[in-house]
Short mmCIF file of C-alpha atoms in Angstrom, two decimals:
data_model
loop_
_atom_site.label_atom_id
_atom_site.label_comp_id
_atom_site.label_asym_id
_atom_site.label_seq_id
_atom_site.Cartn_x
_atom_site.Cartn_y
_atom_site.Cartn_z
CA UNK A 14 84.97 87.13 102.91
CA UNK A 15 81.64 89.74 102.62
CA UNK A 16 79.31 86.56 103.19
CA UNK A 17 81.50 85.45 106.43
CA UNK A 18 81.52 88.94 107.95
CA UNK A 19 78.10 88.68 107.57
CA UNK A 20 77.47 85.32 109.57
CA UNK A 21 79.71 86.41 111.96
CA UNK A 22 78.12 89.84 112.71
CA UNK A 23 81.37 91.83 111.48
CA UNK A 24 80.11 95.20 109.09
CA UNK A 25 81.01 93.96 105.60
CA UNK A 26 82.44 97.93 104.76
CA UNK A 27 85.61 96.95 107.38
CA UNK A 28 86.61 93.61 105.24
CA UNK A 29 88.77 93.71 102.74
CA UNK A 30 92.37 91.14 101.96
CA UNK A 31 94.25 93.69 102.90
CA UNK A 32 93.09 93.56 106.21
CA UNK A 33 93.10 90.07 106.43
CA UNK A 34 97.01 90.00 104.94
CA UNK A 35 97.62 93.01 107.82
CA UNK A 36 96.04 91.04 110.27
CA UNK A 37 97.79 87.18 109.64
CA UNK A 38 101.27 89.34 109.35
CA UNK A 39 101.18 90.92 112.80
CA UNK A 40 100.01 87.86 114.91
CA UNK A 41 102.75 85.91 113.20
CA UNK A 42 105.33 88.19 113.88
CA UNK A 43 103.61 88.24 117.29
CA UNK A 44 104.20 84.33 117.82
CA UNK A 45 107.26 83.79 115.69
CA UNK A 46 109.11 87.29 116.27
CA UNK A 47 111.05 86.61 113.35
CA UNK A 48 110.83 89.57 110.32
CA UNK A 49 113.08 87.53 107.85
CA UNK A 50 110.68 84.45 107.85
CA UNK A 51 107.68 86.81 107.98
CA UNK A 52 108.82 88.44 104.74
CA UNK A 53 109.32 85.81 102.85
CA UNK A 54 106.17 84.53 103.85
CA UNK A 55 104.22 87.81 102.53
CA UNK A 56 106.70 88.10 99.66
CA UNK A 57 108.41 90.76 100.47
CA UNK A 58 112.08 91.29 98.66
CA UNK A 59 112.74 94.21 101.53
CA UNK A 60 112.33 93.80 105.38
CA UNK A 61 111.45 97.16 105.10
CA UNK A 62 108.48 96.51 103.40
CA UNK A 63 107.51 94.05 106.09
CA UNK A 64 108.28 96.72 108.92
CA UNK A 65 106.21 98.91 107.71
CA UNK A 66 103.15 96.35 107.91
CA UNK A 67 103.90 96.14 111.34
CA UNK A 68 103.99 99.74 112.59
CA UNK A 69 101.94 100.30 115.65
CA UNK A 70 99.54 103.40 116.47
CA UNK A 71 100.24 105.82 119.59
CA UNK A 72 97.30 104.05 120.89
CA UNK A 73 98.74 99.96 121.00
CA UNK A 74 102.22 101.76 122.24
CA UNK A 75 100.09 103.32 125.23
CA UNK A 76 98.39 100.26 125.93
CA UNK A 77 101.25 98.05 125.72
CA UNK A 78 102.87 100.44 128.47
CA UNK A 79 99.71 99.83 130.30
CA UNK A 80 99.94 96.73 130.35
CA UNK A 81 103.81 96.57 132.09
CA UNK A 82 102.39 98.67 134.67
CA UNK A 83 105.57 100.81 134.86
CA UNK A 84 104.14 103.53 133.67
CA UNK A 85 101.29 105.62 135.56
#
């Protein structure tokens, strides 16, 4: 994964599986919407333990409410 980041100009100290894991979970749950499938994908025995991967910062809330433009 270090030697990729590298080619593609990412800073090796921000890659780690984790991330990667954090990263696939979120834009499937962003396509599928579905937290049951998306659990047993990761492996999770709780959809708690999925919800909790997908907890968004103040920040993507704010920007999400941007985006709807209902909000000035």
């Amino acid at each position: 994964m270090k030697a990729l980041a590298k080619k593609t100009g990412v800073e090796a100290t921000k890659i780690f599986p984790h991330n990667l894991r954090h990263l696939f979970a979120t834009t499937f749950y962003r396509v599928s919407r579905d937290i049951v499938k998306l659990a047993d994908v990761l492996g999770h025995s709780s959809i708690e333990t999925t919800r909790i991967c997908l907890l968004t910062t103040g920040a993507e809330h704010r920007r999400s409410l941007d985006e709807l433009g209902l909000v000035s």
